Amino acid sequence: MSDTKATADIGLTGLAVMGSNLARNMARHGHTVAVHNRTTKRMTALLEEHGDEGDFVGSESMEGFVASIKKPRAIVIMVKAGDPTDAVVDELVPLLDEGDIVVDAGNAHFEDTLRRQQALEEKGLHFVGMGVSGGEEGALNGPSIMVGGSEHAYETLGPIVEDIAAQVDGTPCATHVGPDGAGHFVKMVHNGIEYADMQLIAEAYDILRNVLSKEPAELAGIFREWNEGDLDSFLIELTAAVLEHEDAAGQPFVDVVADAAEQKGTGRWTVQSALDLGVPVTGIAEATFARSVSGHTEQREAARKVFDQTSDTPPVDDVDGFVEDVRAALYAAKVVAYAQGFDQIVAGSDEHGWDVSPGDLATIWRGGCIIRAKFLDRIRKAYEVEPDLTTLMTQEYFAQALKDGEAGWRRVVSTATAYGIPVPAFGSSLSYFDALRRDRLPAALIQALRDNFGAHTYQRVDREGTFHTLWAGDLSEIES
């Protein structure tokens, strides 16, 4: 190993934009930061362009990088999830000493984090899966940080991450979520909620534009007005900015962007995990599938050639009333999406024994992260009053929001359907709301069918036990 003197408080390897900004954030807050990148050019560029922002220690080799960090070392990896992260971990581990901390701050799958944590624990090392939300701007000026790992590791990391995180009402938007994979699991669901939130906003835009024939700049004003009320959030603010933006030719920017949305996997992982846990995150699932539909451009082109546009479109006489209906529907559907996300977090915590506090998450998501919103303070207060809340939807404030928005929500979904405007997130959220409050669901028929073709048995509502009907025999019922 190199004889480099250990002067850095923390190390960071992987200096693409997110990693570079996170390193700068730490240096700006008075922490000496060791920096390294696989290609030295990025490390050199960081020191040349931003070296005056704080104390950096640059190293060309991994050996020199590790040697420059004070023990017990805390090293943040900020590279692409999957094999690239494994490659960096494999390179680091032989250079580390017992008690050192390896932090994966990328968008890793929580199951990869579980695997890595177990492998490093056997070597006497601490592995931390740290979710960082807020994009490039958040990484530089204050993100929301979700740390998963040992309490011992957080004792070292906590002062730094709480220092660099966004601050709301004097509270840092960073917390120790729980052990091993808890941080990355929570970040995954956060991103799933983000998918649903963006899809709902996009559907609201689509409805207003196509039903009311309003131009993007005019719609920007509507979203900006909404941002002054209960829908006050970072994403609504960004929506207004995007809708009023024009390209160099003076065209609405939203009209020249390809309508095929990409995804990096966290939404898909959220849905897969929810299926494993048996949690119906219908809003998140539909938002994820909506991106998939948008990407199937050949199928969409083929369908356009065969099927006519919907022409039986009822007029909207009360424009202001319809705009209010869309606002109410957006808020109600947003309640459902967040409720489902928090349901999944609770279920995942129970499954893995993480003891995650939903209220803590609502607290740290109020600033720094992409889904930051006034709305989250309501969620924080709800869990503060009732930590074991069965569902956010039945908490007094949110229940009233759903009741107030229901009529407009139904009118919006009905109108969109009549106009042929796809509303998978609005529609699925409304169906979920209806399913929860129904006295009886048609699942009874499904159970009967399963018993008929596969002898899967069923329960009755009038007495205890498990039963099977002899469908191929005399139709008598036996207790199974």
Tab-separated table of C-alpha atoms in Angstrom:
chain	number	residue	atom	x	y	z
A	1	MET	CA	0.000	0.000	0.000
A	2	SER	CA	1.070	3.579	-0.589
A	3	ASP	CA	2.742	5.643	2.153
A	4	THR	CA	0.229	8.431	1.526
A	5	LYS	CA	-0.643	10.252	4.751
A	6	ALA	CA	-4.243	9.696	5.911
A	7	THR	CA	-5.847	13.156	6.108
A	8	ALA	CA	-9.306	12.721	4.572
A	9	ASP	CA	-12.457	12.368	6.663
A	10	ILE	CA	-14.253	10.390	3.963
A	11	GLY	CA	-13.540	9.045	0.487
A	12	LEU	CA	-15.614	8.996	-2.690
A	13	THR	CA	-14.886	7.008	-5.839
A	14	GLY	CA	-16.929	7.505	-8.998
A	15	LEU	CA	-16.845	11.122	-10.131
A	16	ALA	CA	-19.577	11.387	-12.723
A	17	VAL	CA	-21.935	14.305	-12.100
A	18	MET	CA	-23.698	12.834	-9.027
A	19	GLY	CA	-20.475	11.662	-7.406
A	20	SER	CA	-18.645	14.888	-8.173
A	21	ASN	CA	-21.475	16.997	-6.756
A	22	LEU	CA	-21.716	14.883	-3.605
A	23	ALA	CA	-17.959	15.233	-3.037
A	24	ARG	CA	-18.203	18.995	-3.518
A	25	ASN	CA	-21.115	19.147	-1.075
A	26	MET	CA	-19.066	17.372	1.599
A	27	ALA	CA	-16.036	19.582	0.988
A	28	ARG	CA	-18.176	22.732	1.163
A	29	HIS	CA	-19.308	21.632	4.618
A	30	GLY	CA	-15.749	21.456	5.915
A	31	HIS	CA	-15.026	17.756	5.429
A	32	THR	CA	-11.743	16.741	3.822
A	33	VAL	CA	-12.707	14.464	0.944
A	34	ALA	CA	-10.505	11.899	-0.770
A	35	VAL	CA	-11.555	11.567	-4.423
A	36	HIS	CA	-10.815	8.917	-7.025
A	37	ASN	CA	-12.124	7.884	-10.413
A	38	ARG	CA	-11.358	4.944	-12.684
A	39	THR	CA	-10.259	7.421	-15.334
A	40	THR	CA	-7.968	10.002	-13.750
A	41	LYS	CA	-9.203	12.736	-16.087
A	42	ARG	CA	-12.442	13.224	-14.141
A	43	MET	CA	-10.639	13.432	-10.811
A	44	THR	CA	-8.205	16.005	-12.216
A	45	ALA	CA	-11.069	18.041	-13.699
A	46	LEU	CA	-12.864	18.123	-10.343
A	47	LEU	CA	-9.765	19.444	-8.569
A	48	GLU	CA	-9.036	22.015	-11.281
A	49	GLU	CA	-12.596	23.336	-11.534
A	50	HIS	CA	-13.773	23.078	-7.921
A	51	GLY	CA	-10.694	22.571	-5.780
A	52	ASP	CA	-11.197	25.961	-4.151
A	53	GLU	CA	-14.566	24.893	-2.664
A	54	GLY	CA	-12.943	22.895	0.138
A	55	ASP	CA	-10.266	20.370	0.988
A	56	PHE	CA	-9.847	17.530	-1.508
A	57	VAL	CA	-7.218	14.788	-1.658
A	58	GLY	CA	-6.933	13.384	-5.160
A	59	SER	CA	-5.447	9.978	-5.922
A	60	GLU	CA	-4.774	8.299	-9.249
A	61	SER	CA	-4.568	4.792	-7.780
A	62	MET	CA	-7.053	2.942	-5.589
A	63	GLU	CA	-4.197	2.140	-3.187
A	64	GLY	CA	-3.320	5.789	-2.735
A	65	PHE	CA	-7.004	6.700	-2.411
A	66	VAL	CA	-7.582	4.208	0.415
A	67	ALA	CA	-4.371	5.192	2.175
A	68	SER	CA	-5.392	8.867	2.208
A	69	ILE	CA	-8.484	8.260	4.382
A	70	LYS	CA	-8.442	8.283	8.195
A	71	LYS	CA	-9.307	5.044	9.985
A	72	PRO	CA	-11.859	3.655	10.413
A	73	ARG	CA	-12.290	4.523	6.768
A	74	ALA	CA	-15.638	5.487	5.245
A	75	ILE	CA	-15.635	5.157	1.468
A	76	VAL	CA	-18.570	6.112	-0.763
A	77	ILE	CA	-19.001	4.339	-4.099
A	78	MET	CA	-20.984	6.314	-6.669
A	79	VAL	CA	-20.965	4.213	-9.834
A	80	LYS	CA	-23.547	2.449	-11.982
A	81	ALA	CA	-25.549	-0.203	-10.136
A	82	GLY	CA	-24.910	-3.884	-10.742
A	83	ASP	CA	-21.623	-5.302	-12.049
A	84	PRO	CA	-19.745	-1.948	-11.960
A	85	THR	CA	-20.472	-1.646	-8.228
A	86	ASP	CA	-19.339	-5.230	-7.619
A	87	ALA	CA	-16.124	-4.510	-9.527
A	88	VAL	CA	-15.305	-1.486	-7.329
A	89	VAL	CA	-16.152	-3.383	-4.130
A	90	ASP	CA	-13.900	-6.270	-5.213
A	91	GLU	CA	-11.062	-3.837	-5.877
A	92	LEU	CA	-11.525	-2.036	-2.563
A	93	VAL	CA	-11.935	-4.918	-0.133
A	94	PRO	CA	-8.337	-6.263	-0.200
A	95	LEU	CA	-7.092	-2.767	0.656
A	96	LEU	CA	-9.315	-2.243	3.695
A	97	ASP	CA	-8.924	-3.002	7.393
A	98	GLU	CA	-11.373	-4.473	9.859
A	99	GLY	CA	-14.013	-1.917	10.860
A	100	ASP	CA	-13.818	0.092	7.635
A	101	ILE	CA	-17.105	1.164	6.017
A	102	VAL	CA	-18.032	0.756	2.355
A	103	VAL	CA	-21.006	2.860	1.243
A	104	ASP	CA	-22.907	2.193	-1.988
A	105	ALA	CA	-24.699	5.456	-2.792
A	106	GLY	CA	-25.997	4.348	-6.188
A	107	ASN	CA	-29.479	3.120	-7.119
A	108	ALA	CA	-28.728	-0.500	-6.228
A	109	HIS	CA	-31.312	-3.244	-5.941
A	110	PHE	CA	-31.760	-3.877	-2.215
A	111	GLU	CA	-31.206	-7.612	-2.682
A	112	ASP	CA	-27.742	-6.853	-4.096
A	113	THR	CA	-27.143	-4.755	-0.992
A	114	LEU	CA	-28.170	-7.675	1.236
A	115	ARG	CA	-25.712	-9.925	-0.608
A	116	ARG	CA	-22.850	-7.443	-0.406
A	117	GLN	CA	-23.505	-6.686	3.254
A	118	GLN	CA	-23.331	-10.368	4.181
A	119	ALA	CA	-20.142	-10.906	2.169
A	120	LEU	CA	-18.319	-7.920	3.693
A	121	GLU	CA	-19.521	-8.686	7.204
A	122	GLU	CA	-17.631	-11.990	6.977
A	123	LYS	CA	-14.459	-9.953	6.346
A	124	GLY	CA	-15.044	-7.670	9.339
A	125	LEU	CA	-16.198	-4.760	7.163
A	126	HIS	CA	-19.374	-2.679	7.292
A	127	PHE	CA	-21.394	-2.343	4.096
A	128	VAL	CA	-23.923	0.472	3.851
A	129	GLY	CA	-26.618	0.866	1.202
A	130	MET	CA	-27.337	4.588	1.065
A	131	GLY	CA	-30.201	5.976	-0.983
A	132	VAL	CA	-29.586	9.515	-2.234
A	133	SER	CA	-32.465	11.449	-3.775
A	134	GLY	CA	-32.515	14.873	-5.326
A	135	GLY	CA	-30.684	14.444	-8.593
A	136	GLU	CA	-27.635	16.496	-9.536
A	137	GLU	CA	-28.877	19.665	-7.844
A	138	GLY	CA	-29.733	17.821	-4.639
A	139	ALA	CA	-26.367	16.056	-4.484
A	140	LEU	CA	-24.649	19.431	-4.603
A	141	ASN	CA	-26.923	21.582	-2.461
A	142	GLY	CA	-28.618	19.125	-0.104
A	143	PRO	CA	-30.233	15.775	-0.944
A	144	SER	CA	-32.501	13.491	1.026
A	145	ILE	CA	-30.429	10.589	2.327
A	146	MET	CA	-31.678	7.157	3.389
A	147	VAL	CA	-28.958	5.149	5.142
A	148	GLY	CA	-29.194	1.403	5.610
A	149	GLY	CA	-26.565	-0.504	7.592
A	150	SER	CA	-25.265	-1.082	11.100
A	151	GLU	CA	-25.731	1.438	13.876
A	152	HIS	CA	-21.948	1.438	14.270
A	153	ALA	CA	-21.528	2.530	10.665
A	154	TYR	CA	-24.085	5.298	11.106
A	155	GLU	CA	-22.193	6.641	14.116
A	156	THR	CA	-19.361	7.449	11.702
A	157	LEU	CA	-21.470	8.453	8.698
A	158	GLY	CA	-24.338	10.200	10.481
A	159	PRO	CA	-22.601	13.506	11.287
A	160	ILE	CA	-21.460	13.874	7.665
A	161	VAL	CA	-24.689	12.872	5.893
A	162	GLU	CA	-26.838	14.938	8.253
A	163	ASP	CA	-24.512	17.860	7.637
A	164	ILE	CA	-24.762	17.713	3.827
A	165	ALA	CA	-28.463	16.808	3.585
A	166	ALA	CA	-31.249	19.278	2.895
A	167	GLN	CA	-32.620	20.948	6.017
A	168	VAL	CA	-36.311	21.564	6.728
A	169	ASP	CA	-37.341	23.473	9.871
A	170	GLY	CA	-33.881	22.800	11.288
A	171	THR	CA	-34.179	19.030	10.752
A	172	PRO	CA	-31.763	17.258	8.399
A	173	CYS	CA	-33.356	15.242	5.597
A	174	ALA	CA	-31.230	12.220	6.432
A	175	THR	CA	-31.780	9.278	8.740
A	176	HIS	CA	-30.638	5.777	9.619
A	177	VAL	CA	-33.522	3.841	8.050
A	178	GLY	CA	-32.550	0.419	9.361
A	179	PRO	CA	-30.039	-2.420	8.923
A	180	ASP	CA	-28.502	-3.944	5.770
A	181	GLY	CA	-30.771	-3.374	2.705
A	182	ALA	CA	-33.306	-1.032	4.343
A	183	GLY	CA	-31.878	2.171	2.873
A	184	HIS	CA	-31.885	0.949	-0.708
A	185	PHE	CA	-35.296	-0.692	-0.306
A	186	VAL	CA	-36.802	2.587	0.876
A	187	LYS	CA	-35.054	4.519	-1.919
A	188	MET	CA	-36.477	2.012	-4.426
A	189	VAL	CA	-40.037	2.570	-3.189
A	190	HIS	CA	-39.417	6.327	-3.085
A	191	ASN	CA	-38.598	6.112	-6.787
A	192	GLY	CA	-41.708	4.009	-7.396
A	193	ILE	CA	-43.828	6.709	-5.766
A	194	GLU	CA	-41.995	9.210	-7.952
A	195	TYR	CA	-43.053	7.226	-11.042
A	196	ALA	CA	-46.703	7.386	-9.951
A	197	ASP	CA	-46.494	11.081	-9.094
A	198	MET	CA	-45.053	11.985	-12.498
A	199	GLN	CA	-47.549	9.807	-14.374
A	200	LEU	CA	-50.460	11.456	-12.553
A	201	ILE	CA	-49.110	14.909	-13.377
A	202	ALA	CA	-48.646	13.891	-17.015
A	203	GLU	CA	-52.214	12.569	-17.199
A	204	ALA	CA	-53.554	15.790	-15.668
A	205	TYR	CA	-51.653	17.776	-18.319
A	206	ASP	CA	-52.902	15.494	-21.101
A	207	ILE	CA	-56.529	15.814	-19.984
A	208	LEU	CA	-56.449	19.595	-19.637
A	209	ARG	CA	-54.706	20.080	-22.966
A	210	ASN	CA	-56.894	17.761	-25.021
A	211	VAL	CA	-60.272	18.325	-23.386
A	212	LEU	CA	-59.937	22.093	-23.000
A	213	SER	CA	-57.636	22.718	-26.013
A	214	LYS	CA	-55.242	24.786	-23.923
A	215	GLU	CA	-51.669	25.541	-24.975
A	216	PRO	CA	-48.725	24.534	-22.767
A	217	ALA	CA	-47.945	28.100	-21.675
A	218	GLU	CA	-51.517	28.531	-20.452
A	219	LEU	CA	-51.365	25.205	-18.636
A	220	ALA	CA	-48.137	26.334	-16.964
A	221	GLY	CA	-50.174	29.039	-15.250
A	222	ILE	CA	-52.680	26.474	-13.970
A	223	PHE	CA	-49.931	24.274	-12.519
A	224	ARG	CA	-48.232	27.283	-10.990
A	225	GLU	CA	-51.510	28.226	-9.296
A	226	TRP	CA	-51.932	24.647	-8.044
A	227	ASN	CA	-48.432	24.845	-6.574
A	228	GLU	CA	-49.660	27.525	-4.198
A	229	GLY	CA	-52.119	25.136	-2.534
A	230	ASP	CA	-52.233	21.532	-1.315
A	231	LEU	CA	-50.373	20.331	-4.428
A	232	ASP	CA	-47.337	22.460	-3.534
A	233	SER	CA	-44.398	20.254	-4.568
A	234	PHE	CA	-41.108	20.178	-6.445
A	235	LEU	CA	-42.602	18.188	-9.330
A	236	ILE	CA	-45.554	20.567	-9.818
A	237	GLU	CA	-43.096	23.482	-9.790
A	238	LEU	CA	-40.976	21.748	-12.434
A	239	THR	CA	-44.074	20.980	-14.511
A	240	ALA	CA	-44.947	24.678	-14.732
A	241	ALA	CA	-41.363	25.497	-15.749
A	242	VAL	CA	-41.288	22.807	-18.451
A	243	LEU	CA	-44.689	23.767	-19.892
A	244	GLU	CA	-43.802	27.434	-20.299
A	245	HIS	CA	-40.405	26.692	-21.854
A	246	GLU	CA	-39.925	27.116	-25.618
A	247	ASP	CA	-37.147	25.753	-27.791
A	248	ALA	CA	-34.848	27.938	-29.920
A	249	ALA	CA	-37.450	28.003	-32.718
A	250	GLY	CA	-40.162	29.269	-30.374
A	251	GLN	CA	-42.058	25.980	-30.220
A	252	PRO	CA	-43.445	24.646	-26.935
A	253	PHE	CA	-40.641	22.482	-25.570
A	254	VAL	CA	-43.035	19.708	-24.519
A	255	ASP	CA	-44.133	19.371	-28.182
A	256	VAL	CA	-40.640	18.669	-29.505
A	257	VAL	CA	-39.661	16.064	-26.883
A	258	ALA	CA	-40.147	12.434	-27.959
A	259	ASP	CA	-43.113	10.869	-26.136
A	260	ALA	CA	-41.284	7.664	-25.144
A	261	ALA	CA	-40.316	7.786	-21.455
A	262	GLU	CA	-37.277	5.866	-20.249
A	263	GLN	CA	-36.650	4.182	-16.905
A	264	LYS	CA	-33.584	2.939	-15.052
A	265	GLY	CA	-35.217	0.039	-13.224
A	266	THR	CA	-36.296	1.265	-9.797
A	267	GLY	CA	-39.975	1.473	-10.769
A	268	ARG	CA	-39.853	-2.047	-12.154
A	269	TRP	CA	-38.074	-3.310	-9.024
A	270	THR	CA	-40.725	-1.665	-6.854
A	271	VAL	CA	-43.510	-3.489	-8.680
A	272	GLN	CA	-41.651	-6.811	-8.601
A	273	SER	CA	-41.027	-6.445	-4.875
A	274	ALA	CA	-44.659	-5.484	-4.256
A	275	LEU	CA	-45.787	-8.667	-6.031
A	276	ASP	CA	-43.475	-10.725	-3.812
A	277	LEU	CA	-44.811	-8.988	-0.712
A	278	GLY	CA	-48.447	-9.194	-1.842
A	279	VAL	CA	-48.926	-5.414	-1.650
A	280	PRO	CA	-51.175	-3.881	-4.371
A	281	VAL	CA	-49.219	-0.837	-5.557
A	282	THR	CA	-51.552	-0.360	-8.522
A	283	GLY	CA	-50.739	3.308	-9.130
A	284	ILE	CA	-47.001	2.655	-9.226
A	285	ALA	CA	-47.494	-0.423	-11.421
A	286	GLU	CA	-49.632	1.419	-13.959
A	287	ALA	CA	-47.173	4.310	-14.048
A	288	THR	CA	-44.364	1.857	-14.769
A	289	PHE	CA	-46.352	0.092	-17.488
A	290	ALA	CA	-47.341	3.462	-18.978
A	291	ARG	CA	-43.655	4.152	-19.611
A	292	SER	CA	-43.369	0.739	-21.252
A	293	VAL	CA	-46.357	1.487	-23.503
A	294	SER	CA	-44.835	4.814	-24.506
A	295	GLY	CA	-41.683	3.022	-25.625
A	296	HIS	CA	-43.499	0.577	-27.926
A	297	THR	CA	-43.525	3.075	-30.788
A	298	GLU	CA	-43.970	0.493	-33.559
A	299	GLN	CA	-47.089	-0.935	-31.935
A	300	ARG	CA	-48.454	2.550	-31.362
A	301	GLU	CA	-47.880	3.481	-34.997
A	302	ALA	CA	-49.593	0.298	-36.179
A	303	ALA	CA	-52.591	0.941	-33.936
A	304	ARG	CA	-52.951	4.537	-35.138
A	305	LYS	CA	-53.266	3.274	-38.715
A	306	VAL	CA	-56.086	0.865	-37.804
A	307	PHE	CA	-58.128	2.652	-35.155
A	308	ASP	CA	-59.751	6.062	-35.529
A	309	GLN	CA	-59.436	8.752	-32.892
A	310	THR	CA	-62.396	8.998	-30.520
A	311	SER	CA	-64.846	11.516	-31.948
A	312	ASP	CA	-67.807	11.308	-29.549
A	313	THR	CA	-66.472	13.936	-27.184
A	314	PRO	CA	-68.912	15.637	-24.816
A	315	PRO	CA	-68.396	19.386	-24.480
A	316	VAL	CA	-67.172	20.878	-21.205
A	317	ASP	CA	-69.309	23.900	-20.441
A	318	ASP	CA	-67.785	24.822	-17.085
A	319	VAL	CA	-64.075	25.152	-17.851
A	320	ASP	CA	-63.078	26.447	-14.411
A	321	GLY	CA	-65.103	23.684	-12.776
A	322	PHE	CA	-63.376	21.038	-14.884
A	323	VAL	CA	-59.931	22.430	-14.039
A	324	GLU	CA	-60.876	22.152	-10.372
A	325	ASP	CA	-62.058	18.574	-10.940
A	326	VAL	CA	-58.659	17.688	-12.421
A	327	ARG	CA	-56.869	19.314	-9.484
A	328	ALA	CA	-59.013	17.385	-6.990
A	329	ALA	CA	-58.528	14.139	-8.914
A	330	LEU	CA	-54.773	14.671	-9.009
A	331	TYR	CA	-54.630	15.210	-5.254
A	332	ALA	CA	-56.876	12.226	-4.476
A	333	ALA	CA	-54.920	9.892	-6.765
A	334	LYS	CA	-51.686	11.176	-5.238
A	335	VAL	CA	-52.990	10.194	-1.782
A	336	VAL	CA	-53.576	6.663	-3.071
A	337	ALA	CA	-50.107	6.392	-4.653
A	338	TYR	CA	-48.327	7.496	-1.496
A	339	ALA	CA	-50.535	5.294	0.691
A	340	GLN	CA	-49.627	2.283	-1.449
A	341	GLY	CA	-45.923	3.158	-1.321
A	342	PHE	CA	-45.943	3.443	2.456
A	343	ASP	CA	-47.869	0.147	2.651
A	344	GLN	CA	-45.041	-1.497	0.726
A	345	ILE	CA	-42.386	0.020	2.974
A	346	VAL	CA	-44.149	-1.302	6.073
A	347	ALA	CA	-44.555	-4.747	4.495
A	348	GLY	CA	-40.892	-4.858	3.434
A	349	SER	CA	-39.789	-3.766	6.886
A	350	ASP	CA	-41.877	-6.492	8.490
A	351	GLU	CA	-40.583	-9.112	6.044
A	352	HIS	CA	-36.916	-8.316	6.730
A	353	GLY	CA	-37.141	-7.192	10.368
A	354	TRP	CA	-35.880	-3.688	9.635
A	355	ASP	CA	-38.165	-1.707	11.984
A	356	VAL	CA	-38.457	1.176	9.501
A	357	SER	CA	-40.317	4.233	10.786
A	358	PRO	CA	-42.702	5.604	8.084
A	359	GLY	CA	-42.889	8.914	9.919
A	360	ASP	CA	-39.121	9.341	9.716
A	361	LEU	CA	-39.269	8.847	5.956
A	362	ALA	CA	-42.009	11.428	5.538
A	363	THR	CA	-39.813	13.776	7.566
A	364	ILE	CA	-36.674	13.366	5.443
A	365	TRP	CA	-38.605	13.441	2.155
A	366	ARG	CA	-39.898	16.961	2.883
A	367	GLY	CA	-36.718	18.431	1.395
A	368	GLY	CA	-33.940	17.528	-1.011
A	369	CYS	CA	-35.653	14.649	-2.784
A	370	ILE	CA	-37.612	14.609	-6.035
A	371	ILE	CA	-40.964	13.930	-4.348
A	372	ARG	CA	-40.527	16.685	-1.767
A	373	ALA	CA	-43.864	18.343	-1.128
A	374	LYS	CA	-46.023	20.156	1.392
A	375	PHE	CA	-48.098	16.979	1.295
A	376	LEU	CA	-45.348	15.033	3.119
A	377	ASP	CA	-45.651	17.129	6.257
A	378	ARG	CA	-49.263	15.917	6.464
A	379	ILE	CA	-47.986	12.330	6.231
A	380	ARG	CA	-45.365	12.968	8.919
A	381	LYS	CA	-48.029	14.298	11.276
A	382	ALA	CA	-50.348	11.368	10.508
A	383	TYR	CA	-47.723	8.799	11.546
A	384	GLU	CA	-46.748	10.950	14.520
A	385	VAL	CA	-50.299	10.663	15.864
A	386	GLU	CA	-50.813	7.036	14.795
A	387	PRO	CA	-47.496	5.158	14.219
A	388	ASP	CA	-49.306	1.896	13.361
A	389	LEU	CA	-51.710	3.503	10.871
A	390	THR	CA	-53.347	0.758	8.783
A	391	THR	CA	-53.445	2.938	5.661
A	392	LEU	CA	-52.903	6.643	5.081
A	393	MET	CA	-56.213	6.709	3.235
A	394	THR	CA	-58.229	6.338	6.446
A	395	GLN	CA	-56.368	9.006	8.427
A	396	GLU	CA	-58.732	11.918	9.057
A	397	TYR	CA	-57.074	14.523	6.805
A	398	PHE	CA	-56.479	12.191	3.867
A	399	ALA	CA	-59.869	10.515	4.198
A	400	GLN	CA	-61.496	13.932	3.921
A	401	ALA	CA	-59.336	14.783	0.881
A	402	LEU	CA	-60.542	11.591	-0.811
A	403	LYS	CA	-64.165	12.308	0.048
A	404	ASP	CA	-63.867	15.888	-1.207
A	405	GLY	CA	-62.178	14.834	-4.418
A	406	GLU	CA	-64.230	11.746	-5.247
A	407	ALA	CA	-66.953	13.319	-7.386
A	408	GLY	CA	-64.510	15.349	-9.486
A	409	TRP	CA	-62.198	12.329	-9.738
A	410	ARG	CA	-65.001	10.256	-11.242
A	411	ARG	CA	-65.964	13.042	-13.660
A	412	VAL	CA	-62.365	13.361	-14.827
A	413	VAL	CA	-61.910	9.627	-15.430
A	414	SER	CA	-65.276	9.473	-17.194
A	415	THR	CA	-64.500	12.465	-19.416
A	416	ALA	CA	-61.025	11.190	-20.253
A	417	THR	CA	-62.479	7.810	-21.217
A	418	ALA	CA	-65.063	9.489	-23.460
A	419	TYR	CA	-62.286	11.468	-25.172
A	420	GLY	CA	-60.089	8.388	-25.599
A	421	ILE	CA	-57.391	9.825	-23.331
A	422	PRO	CA	-55.492	7.074	-21.481
A	423	VAL	CA	-55.532	7.571	-17.718
A	424	PRO	CA	-54.006	4.385	-16.259
A	425	ALA	CA	-52.813	6.042	-13.049
A	426	PHE	CA	-55.991	8.058	-12.400
A	427	GLY	CA	-58.180	5.082	-13.261
A	428	SER	CA	-56.301	2.420	-11.315
A	429	SER	CA	-56.096	4.647	-8.238
A	430	LEU	CA	-59.852	5.214	-8.375
A	431	SER	CA	-60.470	1.473	-8.737
A	432	TYR	CA	-58.227	0.782	-5.741
A	433	PHE	CA	-60.153	3.343	-3.704
A	434	ASP	CA	-63.419	1.675	-4.727
A	435	ALA	CA	-62.082	-1.803	-3.974
A	436	LEU	CA	-61.032	-0.907	-0.427
A	437	ARG	CA	-64.422	0.540	0.484
A	438	ARG	CA	-66.636	-2.111	-1.135
A	439	ASP	CA	-68.632	-4.281	1.240
A	440	ARG	CA	-68.071	-7.327	-0.957
A	441	LEU	CA	-65.724	-7.982	-3.902
A	442	PRO	CA	-66.147	-10.439	-6.803
A	443	ALA	CA	-63.153	-12.392	-5.457
A	444	ALA	CA	-65.785	-14.764	-4.058
A	445	LEU	CA	-66.498	-15.945	-7.607
A	446	ILE	CA	-62.775	-16.305	-8.291
A	447	GLN	CA	-62.386	-18.510	-5.219
A	448	ALA	CA	-65.345	-20.633	-6.319
A	449	LEU	CA	-63.863	-21.033	-9.806
A	450	ARG	CA	-60.462	-21.994	-8.402
A	451	ASP	CA	-62.092	-24.651	-6.286
A	452	ASN	CA	-64.096	-25.934	-9.268
A	453	PHE	CA	-61.192	-26.435	-11.677
A	454	GLY	CA	-58.354	-27.069	-9.249
A	455	ALA	CA	-59.786	-28.113	-5.881
A	456	HIS	CA	-58.047	-25.104	-4.309
A	457	THR	CA	-60.680	-24.920	-1.500
A	458	TYR	CA	-62.413	-21.876	-0.061
A	459	GLN	CA	-63.663	-20.332	3.162
A	460	ARG	CA	-67.239	-19.394	3.964
A	461	VAL	CA	-68.627	-16.254	5.563
A	462	ASP	CA	-71.068	-18.103	7.801
A	463	ARG	CA	-68.805	-20.610	9.575
A	464	GLU	CA	-65.163	-21.378	10.314
A	465	GLY	CA	-63.096	-23.833	8.317
A	466	THR	CA	-61.795	-24.605	4.835
A	467	PHE	CA	-64.059	-26.345	2.348
A	468	HIS	CA	-64.216	-28.032	-1.064
A	469	THR	CA	-67.235	-28.772	-3.230
A	470	LEU	CA	-67.264	-32.096	-5.098
A	471	TRP	CA	-67.859	-30.425	-8.458
A	472	ALA	CA	-67.255	-33.611	-10.469
A	473	GLY	CA	-69.389	-35.644	-8.076
A	474	ASP	CA	-72.646	-35.040	-6.262
A	475	LEU	CA	-71.891	-31.298	-5.580
A	476	SER	CA	-71.831	-31.921	-1.860
A	477	GLU	CA	-69.474	-29.888	0.291
A	478	ILE	CA	-66.738	-31.397	2.416
A	479	GLU	CA	-64.476	-29.853	4.987
A	480	SER	CA	-60.894	-29.882	3.813
